Short mmCIF file of C-alpha atoms and ligand atoms in Angstrom, two decimals:
data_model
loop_
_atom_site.label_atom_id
_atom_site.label_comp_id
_atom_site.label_asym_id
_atom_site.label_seq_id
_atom_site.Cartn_x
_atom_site.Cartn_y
_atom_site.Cartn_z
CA UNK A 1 -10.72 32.89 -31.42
CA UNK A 2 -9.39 34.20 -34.83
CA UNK A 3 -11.16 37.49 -36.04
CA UNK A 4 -13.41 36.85 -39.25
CA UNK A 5 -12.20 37.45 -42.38
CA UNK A 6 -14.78 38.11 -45.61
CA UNK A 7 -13.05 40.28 -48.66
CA UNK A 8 -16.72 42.18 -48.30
CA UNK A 9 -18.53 43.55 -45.05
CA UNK A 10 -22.22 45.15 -45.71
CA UNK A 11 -24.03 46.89 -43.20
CA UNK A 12 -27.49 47.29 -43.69
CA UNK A 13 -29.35 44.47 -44.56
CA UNK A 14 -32.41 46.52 -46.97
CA UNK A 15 -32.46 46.54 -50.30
CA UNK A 16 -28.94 48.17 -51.23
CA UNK A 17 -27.00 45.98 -49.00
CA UNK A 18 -28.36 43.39 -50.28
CA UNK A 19 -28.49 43.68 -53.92
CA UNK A 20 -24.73 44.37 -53.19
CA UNK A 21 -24.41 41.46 -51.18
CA UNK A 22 -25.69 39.17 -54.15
CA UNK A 23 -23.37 40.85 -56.58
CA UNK A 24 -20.63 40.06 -55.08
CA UNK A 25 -21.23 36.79 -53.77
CA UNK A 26 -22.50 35.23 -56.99
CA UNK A 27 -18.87 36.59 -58.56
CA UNK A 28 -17.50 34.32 -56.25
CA UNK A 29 -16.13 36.87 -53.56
CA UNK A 30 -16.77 36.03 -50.03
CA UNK A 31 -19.48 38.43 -48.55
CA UNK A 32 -21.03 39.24 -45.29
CA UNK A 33 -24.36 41.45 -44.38
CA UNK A 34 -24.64 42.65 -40.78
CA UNK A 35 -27.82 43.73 -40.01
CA UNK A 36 -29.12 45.55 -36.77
CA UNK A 37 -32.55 44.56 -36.34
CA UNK A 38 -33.89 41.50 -35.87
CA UNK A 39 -35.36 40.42 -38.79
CA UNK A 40 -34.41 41.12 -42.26
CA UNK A 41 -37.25 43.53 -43.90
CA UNK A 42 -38.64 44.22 -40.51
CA UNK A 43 -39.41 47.15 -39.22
CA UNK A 44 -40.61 48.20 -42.90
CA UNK A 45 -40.33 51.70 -43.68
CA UNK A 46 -41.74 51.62 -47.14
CA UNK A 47 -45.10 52.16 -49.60
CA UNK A 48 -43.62 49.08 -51.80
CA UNK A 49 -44.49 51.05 -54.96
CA UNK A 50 -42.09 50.46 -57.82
CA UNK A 51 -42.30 49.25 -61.39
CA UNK A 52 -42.40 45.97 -62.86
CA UNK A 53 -39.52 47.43 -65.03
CA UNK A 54 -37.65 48.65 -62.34
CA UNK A 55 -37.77 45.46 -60.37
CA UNK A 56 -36.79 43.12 -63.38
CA UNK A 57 -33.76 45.21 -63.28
CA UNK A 58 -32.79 44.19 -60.11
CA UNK A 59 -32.81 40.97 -60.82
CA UNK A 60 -36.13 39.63 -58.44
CA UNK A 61 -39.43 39.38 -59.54
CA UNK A 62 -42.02 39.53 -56.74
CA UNK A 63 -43.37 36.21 -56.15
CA UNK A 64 -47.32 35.45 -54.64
CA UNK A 65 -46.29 36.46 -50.95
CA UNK A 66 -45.01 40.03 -51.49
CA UNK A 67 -46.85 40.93 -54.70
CA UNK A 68 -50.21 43.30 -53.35
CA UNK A 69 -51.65 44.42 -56.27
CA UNK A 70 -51.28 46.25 -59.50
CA UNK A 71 -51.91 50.00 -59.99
CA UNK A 72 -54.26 51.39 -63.18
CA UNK A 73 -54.73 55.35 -62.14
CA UNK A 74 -53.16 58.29 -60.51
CA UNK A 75 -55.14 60.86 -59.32
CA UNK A 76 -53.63 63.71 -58.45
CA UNK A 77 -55.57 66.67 -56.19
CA UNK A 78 -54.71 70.28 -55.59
CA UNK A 79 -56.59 72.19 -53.61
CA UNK A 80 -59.44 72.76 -55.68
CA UNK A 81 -59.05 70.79 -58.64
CA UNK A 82 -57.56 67.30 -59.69
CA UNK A 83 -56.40 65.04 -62.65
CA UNK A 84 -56.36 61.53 -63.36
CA UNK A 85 -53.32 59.68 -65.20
CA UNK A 86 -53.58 56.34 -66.46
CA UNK A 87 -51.07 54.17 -65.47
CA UNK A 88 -51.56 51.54 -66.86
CA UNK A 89 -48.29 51.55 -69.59
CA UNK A 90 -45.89 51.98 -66.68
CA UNK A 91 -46.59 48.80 -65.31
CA UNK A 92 -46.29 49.67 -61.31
CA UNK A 93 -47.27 47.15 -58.56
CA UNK A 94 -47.50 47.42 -54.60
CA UNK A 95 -45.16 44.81 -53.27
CA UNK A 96 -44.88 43.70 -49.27
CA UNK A 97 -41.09 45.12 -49.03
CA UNK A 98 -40.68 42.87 -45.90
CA UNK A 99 -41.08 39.93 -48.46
CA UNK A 100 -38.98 41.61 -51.22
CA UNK A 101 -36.30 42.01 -49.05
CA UNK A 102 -36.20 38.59 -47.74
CA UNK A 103 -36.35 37.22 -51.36
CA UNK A 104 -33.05 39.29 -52.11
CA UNK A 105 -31.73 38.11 -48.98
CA UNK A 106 -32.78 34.93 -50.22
CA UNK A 107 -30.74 35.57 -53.41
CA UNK A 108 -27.59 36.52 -51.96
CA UNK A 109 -27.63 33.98 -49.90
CA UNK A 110 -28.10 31.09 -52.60
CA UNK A 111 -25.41 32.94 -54.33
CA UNK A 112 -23.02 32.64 -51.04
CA UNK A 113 -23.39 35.32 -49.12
CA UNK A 114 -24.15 35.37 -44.90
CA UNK A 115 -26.16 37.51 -43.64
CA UNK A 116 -26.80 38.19 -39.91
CA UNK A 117 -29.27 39.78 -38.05
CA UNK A 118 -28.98 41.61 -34.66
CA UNK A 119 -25.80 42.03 -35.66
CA UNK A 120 -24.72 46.20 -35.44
CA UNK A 121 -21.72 47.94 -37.08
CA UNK A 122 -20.14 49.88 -34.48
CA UNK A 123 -17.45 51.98 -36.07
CA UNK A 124 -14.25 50.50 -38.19
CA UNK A 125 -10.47 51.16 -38.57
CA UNK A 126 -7.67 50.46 -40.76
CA UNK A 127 -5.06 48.34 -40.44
CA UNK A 128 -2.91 47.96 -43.34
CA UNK A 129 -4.31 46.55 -46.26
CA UNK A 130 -7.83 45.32 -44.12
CA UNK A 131 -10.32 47.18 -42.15
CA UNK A 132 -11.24 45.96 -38.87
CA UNK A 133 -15.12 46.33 -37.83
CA UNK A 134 -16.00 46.38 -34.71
CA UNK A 135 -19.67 44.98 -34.54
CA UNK A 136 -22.25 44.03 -31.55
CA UNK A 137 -20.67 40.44 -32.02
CA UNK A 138 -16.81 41.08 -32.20
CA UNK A 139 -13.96 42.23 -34.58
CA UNK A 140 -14.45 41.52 -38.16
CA UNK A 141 -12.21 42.04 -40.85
CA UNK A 142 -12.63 42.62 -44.69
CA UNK A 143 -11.14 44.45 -47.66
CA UNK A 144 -13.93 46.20 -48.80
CA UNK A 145 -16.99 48.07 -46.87
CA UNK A 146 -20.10 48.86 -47.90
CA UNK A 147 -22.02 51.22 -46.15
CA UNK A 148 -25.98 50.44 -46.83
CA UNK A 149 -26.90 51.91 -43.40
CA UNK A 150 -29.73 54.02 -45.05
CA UNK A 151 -30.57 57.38 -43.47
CA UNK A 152 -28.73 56.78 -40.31
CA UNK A 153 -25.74 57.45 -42.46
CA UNK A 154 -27.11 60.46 -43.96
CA UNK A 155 -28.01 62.02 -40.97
CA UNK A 156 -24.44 62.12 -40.04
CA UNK A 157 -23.67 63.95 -43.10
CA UNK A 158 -25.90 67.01 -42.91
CA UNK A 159 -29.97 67.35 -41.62
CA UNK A 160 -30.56 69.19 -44.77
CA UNK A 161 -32.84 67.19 -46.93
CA UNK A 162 -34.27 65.55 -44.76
CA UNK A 163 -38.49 65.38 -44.14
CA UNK A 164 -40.30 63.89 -41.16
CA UNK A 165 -42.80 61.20 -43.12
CA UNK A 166 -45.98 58.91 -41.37
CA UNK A 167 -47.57 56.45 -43.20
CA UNK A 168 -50.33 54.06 -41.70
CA UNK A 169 -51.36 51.13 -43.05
CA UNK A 170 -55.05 51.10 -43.01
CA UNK A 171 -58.55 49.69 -44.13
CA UNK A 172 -61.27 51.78 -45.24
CA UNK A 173 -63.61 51.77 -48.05
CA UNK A 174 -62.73 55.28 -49.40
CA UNK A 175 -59.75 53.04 -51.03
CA UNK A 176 -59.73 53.20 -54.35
CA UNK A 177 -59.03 49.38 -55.74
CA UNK A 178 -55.60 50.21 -58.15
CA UNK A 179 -55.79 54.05 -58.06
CA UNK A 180 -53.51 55.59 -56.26
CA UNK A 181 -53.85 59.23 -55.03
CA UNK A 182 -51.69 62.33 -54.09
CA UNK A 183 -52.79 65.26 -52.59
CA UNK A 184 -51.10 68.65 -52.95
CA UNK A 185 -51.37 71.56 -49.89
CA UNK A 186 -48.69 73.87 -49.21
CA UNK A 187 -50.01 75.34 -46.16
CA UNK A 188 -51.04 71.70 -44.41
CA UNK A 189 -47.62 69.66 -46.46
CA UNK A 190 -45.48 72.15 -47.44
CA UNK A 191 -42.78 70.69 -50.33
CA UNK A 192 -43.90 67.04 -50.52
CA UNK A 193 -47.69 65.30 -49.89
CA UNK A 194 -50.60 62.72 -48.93
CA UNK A 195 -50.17 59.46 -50.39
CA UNK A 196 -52.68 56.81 -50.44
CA UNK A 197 -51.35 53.58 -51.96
CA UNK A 198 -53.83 50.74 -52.41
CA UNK A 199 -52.17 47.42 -51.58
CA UNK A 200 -55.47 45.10 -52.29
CA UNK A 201 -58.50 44.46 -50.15
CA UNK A 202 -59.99 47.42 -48.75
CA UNK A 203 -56.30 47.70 -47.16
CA UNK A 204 -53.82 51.04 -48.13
CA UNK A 205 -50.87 52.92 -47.10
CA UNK A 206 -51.31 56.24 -46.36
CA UNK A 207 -48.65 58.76 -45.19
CA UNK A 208 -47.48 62.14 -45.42
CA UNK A 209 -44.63 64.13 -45.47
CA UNK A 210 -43.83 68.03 -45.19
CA UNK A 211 -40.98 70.64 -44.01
CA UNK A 212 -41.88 71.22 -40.38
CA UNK A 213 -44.73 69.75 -39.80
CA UNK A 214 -46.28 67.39 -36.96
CA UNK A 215 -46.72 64.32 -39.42
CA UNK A 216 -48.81 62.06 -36.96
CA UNK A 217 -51.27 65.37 -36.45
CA UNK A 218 -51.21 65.70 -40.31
CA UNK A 219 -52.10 62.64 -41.29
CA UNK A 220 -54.75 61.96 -38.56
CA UNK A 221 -56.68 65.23 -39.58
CA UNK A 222 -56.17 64.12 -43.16
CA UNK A 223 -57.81 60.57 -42.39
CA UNK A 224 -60.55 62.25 -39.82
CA UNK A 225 -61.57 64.52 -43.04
CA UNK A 226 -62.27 61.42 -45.19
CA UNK A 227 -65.50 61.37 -42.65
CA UNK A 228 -66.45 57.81 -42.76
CA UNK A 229 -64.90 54.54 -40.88
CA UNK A 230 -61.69 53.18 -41.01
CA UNK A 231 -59.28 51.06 -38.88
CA UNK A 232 -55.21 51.79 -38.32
CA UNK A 233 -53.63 48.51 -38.57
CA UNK A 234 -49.97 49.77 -38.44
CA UNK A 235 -48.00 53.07 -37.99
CA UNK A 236 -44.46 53.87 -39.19
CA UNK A 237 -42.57 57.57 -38.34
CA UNK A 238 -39.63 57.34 -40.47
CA UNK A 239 -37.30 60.04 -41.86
CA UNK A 240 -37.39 60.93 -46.16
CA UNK A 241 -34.54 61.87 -47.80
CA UNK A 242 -35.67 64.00 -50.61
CA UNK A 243 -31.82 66.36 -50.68
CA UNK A 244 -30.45 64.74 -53.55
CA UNK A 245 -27.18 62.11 -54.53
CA UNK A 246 -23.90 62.41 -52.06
CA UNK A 247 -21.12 64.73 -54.14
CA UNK A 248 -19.51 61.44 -53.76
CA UNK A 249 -20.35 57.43 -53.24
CA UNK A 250 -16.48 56.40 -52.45
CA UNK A 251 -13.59 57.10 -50.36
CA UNK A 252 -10.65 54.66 -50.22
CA UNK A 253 -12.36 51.24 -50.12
CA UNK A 254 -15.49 51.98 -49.14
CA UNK A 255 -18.37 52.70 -50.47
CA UNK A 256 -21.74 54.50 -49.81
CA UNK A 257 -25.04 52.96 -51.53
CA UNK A 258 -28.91 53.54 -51.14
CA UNK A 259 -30.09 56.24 -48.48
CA UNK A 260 -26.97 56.58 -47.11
CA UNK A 261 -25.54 58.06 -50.64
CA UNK A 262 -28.84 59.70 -50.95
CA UNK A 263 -30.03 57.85 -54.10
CA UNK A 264 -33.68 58.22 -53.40
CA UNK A 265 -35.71 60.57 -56.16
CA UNK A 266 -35.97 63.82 -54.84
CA UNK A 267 -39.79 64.70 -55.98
CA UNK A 268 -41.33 61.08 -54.23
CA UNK A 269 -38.07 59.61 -51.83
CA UNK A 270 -38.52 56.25 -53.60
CA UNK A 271 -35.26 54.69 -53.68
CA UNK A 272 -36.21 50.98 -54.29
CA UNK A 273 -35.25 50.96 -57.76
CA UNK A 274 -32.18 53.57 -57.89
CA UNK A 275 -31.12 52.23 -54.51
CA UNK A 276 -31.18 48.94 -55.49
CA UNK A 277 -29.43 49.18 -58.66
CA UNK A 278 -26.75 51.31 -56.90
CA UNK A 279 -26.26 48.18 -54.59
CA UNK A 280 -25.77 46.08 -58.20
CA UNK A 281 -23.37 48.37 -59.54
CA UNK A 282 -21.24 48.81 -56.49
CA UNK A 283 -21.34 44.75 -56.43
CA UNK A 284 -20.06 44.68 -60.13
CA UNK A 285 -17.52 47.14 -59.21
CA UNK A 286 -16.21 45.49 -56.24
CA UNK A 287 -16.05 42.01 -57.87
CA UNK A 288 -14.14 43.73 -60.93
CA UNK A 289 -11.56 45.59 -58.78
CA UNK A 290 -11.09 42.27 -57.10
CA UNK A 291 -10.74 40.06 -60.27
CA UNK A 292 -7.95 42.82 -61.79
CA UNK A 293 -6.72 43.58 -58.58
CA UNK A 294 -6.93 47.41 -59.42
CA UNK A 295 -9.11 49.61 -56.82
CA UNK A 296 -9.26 52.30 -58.96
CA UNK A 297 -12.43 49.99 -60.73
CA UNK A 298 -13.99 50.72 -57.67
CA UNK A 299 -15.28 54.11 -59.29
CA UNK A 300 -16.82 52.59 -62.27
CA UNK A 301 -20.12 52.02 -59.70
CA UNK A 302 -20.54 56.05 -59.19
CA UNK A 303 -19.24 56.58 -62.58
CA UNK A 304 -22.30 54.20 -64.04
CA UNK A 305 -24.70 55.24 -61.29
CA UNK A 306 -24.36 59.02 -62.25
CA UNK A 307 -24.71 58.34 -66.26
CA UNK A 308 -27.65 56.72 -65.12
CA UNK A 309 -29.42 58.96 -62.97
CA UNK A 310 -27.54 61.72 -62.32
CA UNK A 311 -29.55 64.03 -65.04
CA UNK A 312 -32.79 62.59 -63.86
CA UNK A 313 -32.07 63.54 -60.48
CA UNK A 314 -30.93 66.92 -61.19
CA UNK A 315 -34.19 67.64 -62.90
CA UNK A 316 -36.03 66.14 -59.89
CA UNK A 317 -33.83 68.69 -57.46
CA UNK A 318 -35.22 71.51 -60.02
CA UNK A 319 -38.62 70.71 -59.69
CA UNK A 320 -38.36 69.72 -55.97
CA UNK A 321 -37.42 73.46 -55.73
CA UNK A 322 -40.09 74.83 -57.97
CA UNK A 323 -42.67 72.96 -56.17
CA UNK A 324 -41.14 74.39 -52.60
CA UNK A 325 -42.47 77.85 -53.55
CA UNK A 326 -45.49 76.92 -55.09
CA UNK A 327 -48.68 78.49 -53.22
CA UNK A 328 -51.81 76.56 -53.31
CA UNK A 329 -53.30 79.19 -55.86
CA UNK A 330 -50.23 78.13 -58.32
CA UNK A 331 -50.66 74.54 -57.54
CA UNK A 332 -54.56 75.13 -58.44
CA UNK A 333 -53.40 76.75 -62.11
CA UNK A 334 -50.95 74.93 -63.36
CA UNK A 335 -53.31 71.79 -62.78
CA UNK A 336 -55.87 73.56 -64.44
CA UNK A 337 -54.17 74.80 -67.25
CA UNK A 338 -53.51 70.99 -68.00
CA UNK A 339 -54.96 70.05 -71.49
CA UNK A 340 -56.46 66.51 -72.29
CA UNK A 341 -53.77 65.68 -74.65
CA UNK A 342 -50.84 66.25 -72.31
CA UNK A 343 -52.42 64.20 -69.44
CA UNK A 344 -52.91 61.59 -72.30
CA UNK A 345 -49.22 61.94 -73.09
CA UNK A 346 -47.97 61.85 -69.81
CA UNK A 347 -50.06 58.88 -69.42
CA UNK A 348 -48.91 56.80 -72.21
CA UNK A 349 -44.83 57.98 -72.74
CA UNK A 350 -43.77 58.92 -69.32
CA UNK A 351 -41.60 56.56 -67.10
CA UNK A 352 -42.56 55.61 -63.56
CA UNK A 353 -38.62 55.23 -62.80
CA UNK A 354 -37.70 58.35 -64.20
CA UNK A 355 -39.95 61.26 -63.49
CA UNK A 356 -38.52 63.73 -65.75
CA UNK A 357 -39.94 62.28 -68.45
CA UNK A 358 -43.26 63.50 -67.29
CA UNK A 359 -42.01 66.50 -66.16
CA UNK A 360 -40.86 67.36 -69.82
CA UNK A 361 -43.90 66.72 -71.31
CA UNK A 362 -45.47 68.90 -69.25
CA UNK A 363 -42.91 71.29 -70.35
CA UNK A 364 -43.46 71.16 -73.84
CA UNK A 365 -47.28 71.84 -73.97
CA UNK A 366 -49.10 74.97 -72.88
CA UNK A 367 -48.67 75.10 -69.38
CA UNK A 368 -45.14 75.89 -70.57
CA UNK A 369 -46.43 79.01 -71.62
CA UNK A 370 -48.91 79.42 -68.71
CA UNK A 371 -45.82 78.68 -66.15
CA UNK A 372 -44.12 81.87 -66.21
CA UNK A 373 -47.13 83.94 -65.73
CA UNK A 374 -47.96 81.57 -62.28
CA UNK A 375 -44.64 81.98 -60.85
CA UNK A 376 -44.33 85.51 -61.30
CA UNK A 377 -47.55 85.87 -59.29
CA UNK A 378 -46.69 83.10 -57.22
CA UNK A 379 -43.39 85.43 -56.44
CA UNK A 380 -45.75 88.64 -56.25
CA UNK A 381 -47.94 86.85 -53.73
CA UNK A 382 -45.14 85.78 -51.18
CA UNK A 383 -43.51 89.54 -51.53
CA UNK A 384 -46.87 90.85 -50.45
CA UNK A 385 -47.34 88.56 -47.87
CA UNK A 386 -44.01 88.69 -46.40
C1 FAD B 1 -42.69 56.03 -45.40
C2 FAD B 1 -41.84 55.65 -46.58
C3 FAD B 1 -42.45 55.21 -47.75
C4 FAD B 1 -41.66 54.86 -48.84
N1 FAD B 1 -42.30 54.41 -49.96
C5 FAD B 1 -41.57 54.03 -51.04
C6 FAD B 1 -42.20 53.51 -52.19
O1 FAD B 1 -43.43 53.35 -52.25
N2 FAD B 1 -41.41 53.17 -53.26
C7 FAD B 1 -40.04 53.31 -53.23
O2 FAD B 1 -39.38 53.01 -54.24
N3 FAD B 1 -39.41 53.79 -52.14
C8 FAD B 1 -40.14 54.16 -51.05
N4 FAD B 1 -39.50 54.61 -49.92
C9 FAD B 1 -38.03 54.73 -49.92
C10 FAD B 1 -37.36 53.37 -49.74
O3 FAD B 1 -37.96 52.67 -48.69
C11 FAD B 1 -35.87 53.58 -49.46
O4 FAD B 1 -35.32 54.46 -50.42
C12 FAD B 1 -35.10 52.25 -49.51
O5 FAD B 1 -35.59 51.36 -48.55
C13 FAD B 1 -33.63 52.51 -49.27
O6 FAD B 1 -32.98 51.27 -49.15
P1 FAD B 1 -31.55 51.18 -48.43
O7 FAD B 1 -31.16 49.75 -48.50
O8 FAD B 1 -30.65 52.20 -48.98
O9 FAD B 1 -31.82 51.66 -46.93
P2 FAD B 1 -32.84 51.19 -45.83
O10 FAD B 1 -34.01 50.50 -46.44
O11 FAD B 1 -33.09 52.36 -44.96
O12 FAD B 1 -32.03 50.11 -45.00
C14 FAD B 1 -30.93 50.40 -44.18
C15 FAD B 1 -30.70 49.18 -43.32
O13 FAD B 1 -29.53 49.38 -42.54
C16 FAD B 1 -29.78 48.89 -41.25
N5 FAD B 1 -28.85 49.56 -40.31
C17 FAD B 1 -28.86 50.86 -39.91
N6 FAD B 1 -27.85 51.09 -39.07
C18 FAD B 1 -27.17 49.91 -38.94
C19 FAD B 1 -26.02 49.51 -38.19
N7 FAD B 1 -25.36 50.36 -37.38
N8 FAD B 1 -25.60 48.22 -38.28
C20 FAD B 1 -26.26 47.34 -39.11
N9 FAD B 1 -27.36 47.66 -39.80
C21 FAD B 1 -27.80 48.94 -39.74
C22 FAD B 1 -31.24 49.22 -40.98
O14 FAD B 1 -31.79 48.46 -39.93
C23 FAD B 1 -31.85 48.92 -42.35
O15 FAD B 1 -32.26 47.59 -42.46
C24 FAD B 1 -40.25 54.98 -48.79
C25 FAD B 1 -39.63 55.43 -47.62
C26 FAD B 1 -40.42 55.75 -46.52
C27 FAD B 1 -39.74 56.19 -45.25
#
């Protein structure tokens, strides 16, 4: 039997493989997604919160199967204190990612793309001009490859970064309807958090995250302390990757998107929005280089993914690092020392896809001044108890 032959081989079938996949394919290049589990979307490893903003960016606009509901309120808990943000202006929804993903796949498919499930990449080599794949089902051969393999990739690359995360999808009537709610510790979660997302129904997803720590104890306890009845419906373990953007997304003809270039925010490891829209500009790339016959237009996808959220991400890695030191005292004063006016701020100017918006308003008010004198005895405190 001949070997295959598609000028584009994905592998990784989630949300940057196949945003790529529909890129290319609706420019008319021939495409193929491999993907190694059995169904596209499934196992999901994902809270499904992103903006309506974000998502009309990406091209797909959750239809009545994956849409779960729409969030108002943030609430956001320290130790001993808390804060509310309305939400309301950013315009962020719950979405069934099992269902989003199939709708993309849905996309590139209508656009001309195949995609195959149960279908592994195995490793790949180069032979001239063409790479040859080896995959659970044979040799196959393409110009281009795209490596959406999400963390699996990563984890090759270096262990740094990376945070054990459990989230269980649960009912219970301590839900809040559209608030969702974050809860600080950094003796029990140390640099990252509870979540509770409310996906409609009495039904959330809560999970946790946090450097060394037994997640599936963590979260447990966390749900036991809520003290009235609930029922576990579904439990992920997945891995977080919260390290920061690859120093770079291509080498020859291949490139890196989503997880496995490390595009996920480094304060909340959602990647559904940058992820995707790294998928979109690696398509655009690839098509380009292949209409002018010039690989060098390859780079224009890290080139435009960096201008777009390269600066955002370095402030995330900044306060990602801040946050890492912070003791539970600190975390207690600088929500404290939070005036009405900035939450209201925050609330109506900050963007859900890009964090550091929020983070600078927070900047410019008078916890700004309050800061310094919290991290100096935030640094006094962990000198004395060292
Ligand atoms: C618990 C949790 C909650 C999250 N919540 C949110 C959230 O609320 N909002 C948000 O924006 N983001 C969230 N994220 C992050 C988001 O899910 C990821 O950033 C996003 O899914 C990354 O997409 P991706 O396509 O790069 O990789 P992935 O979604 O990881 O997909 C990689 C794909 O590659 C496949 N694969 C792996 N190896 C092979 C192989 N050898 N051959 C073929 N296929 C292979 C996998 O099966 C998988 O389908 C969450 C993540 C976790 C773990």
């Amino acid at each position: 039997m001949p070997t295959e032959y598609y000028d584009v081989l994905i592998a990784g079938g989630s949300i940057a493989g196949l945003a790529t996949a529909r890129e290319c394919s609706s420019n008319g290049t021939s495409t193929i997604v491999i993907e190694e589990d059995h169904e596209i979307g499934t196992p999901e490893h994902c809270g499904g919160m992103v903006s309506l903003g974000g998502l009309q960016k990406l091209g797909v606009l959750p239809d009545s199967n994956n849409f779960q509901n729409a969030i108002s309120y943030a609430r956001i808990f320290s130790k001993s204190t808390s804060f509310e943000l309305n939400a309301e202006k950013q315009n962020v929804i719950v979405v069934d990612r099992r269902g989003l993903d199939k709708q993309i796949a849905n996309q590139a498919e209508k656009a001309g793309a195949e995609i195959r499930a149960k279908c592994s990449f195995k490793s790949f080599s180069k032979n001239q001009d063409r790479y040859i794949v080896k995959t659970s089902e044979g040799e196959i051969e393409c110009k281009y490859f795209v490596d959406a393999k999400g963390l699996s990739s990563l984890r090759d690359a270096t262990k740094d970064g990376i945070l054990a995360s459990a989230q269980f999808e649960i009912y219970a009537t301590w839900i809040e309807g559209q608030t969702v709610e974050i809860f600080f510790d950094s003796e029990k979660y140390p640099g990252f958090f509870v979540w509770i997302i409310p996906s409609g129904e009495g039904k959330g997803k809560i999970g946790v995250a946090g450097k060394g720590i037994n997640t599936s104890l963590a979260l447990n306890e966390f749900i036991k302390s809520r003290g009235k009845k609930y029922s576990i419906i579904r439990k992920i373990f997945a891995p977080i990757w919260i390290g920061g953007p690859r120093p770079s997304f291509i080498a020859d003809r291949t490139l890196v998107v989503g997880d496995a270039a490390g595009q996920t925010k480094p304060t909340t490891a959602g990647g559904i929005f940058s992820c995707g829209m790294a998928g979109i500009l690696a398509g655009k790339a690839i098509s380009k280089a292949i209409e002018k016959n010039d690989d060098q237009l390859l780079h224009e996808y890290e080139k435009n993914w960096k201008s777009m959220f390269q600066k955002e991400f370095n402030s995330m890695l900044f306060a990602r690092k801040v946050l890492e030191r912070l003791d539970n005292k600190s975390i207690d004063e600088i929500f404290s020392s939070l005036s009405r006016k900035t939450i209201k701020d925050v609330s109506n100017f900050s963007d859900f896809d890009f964090h550091s918006s929020a983070l600078d308003l927070f900047l410019k008010t008078k916890i700004a001044t309050n800061l310094t004198k919290i991290l100096i005895g935030n640094e006094l405190r962990r000198i004395f108890s060292s």
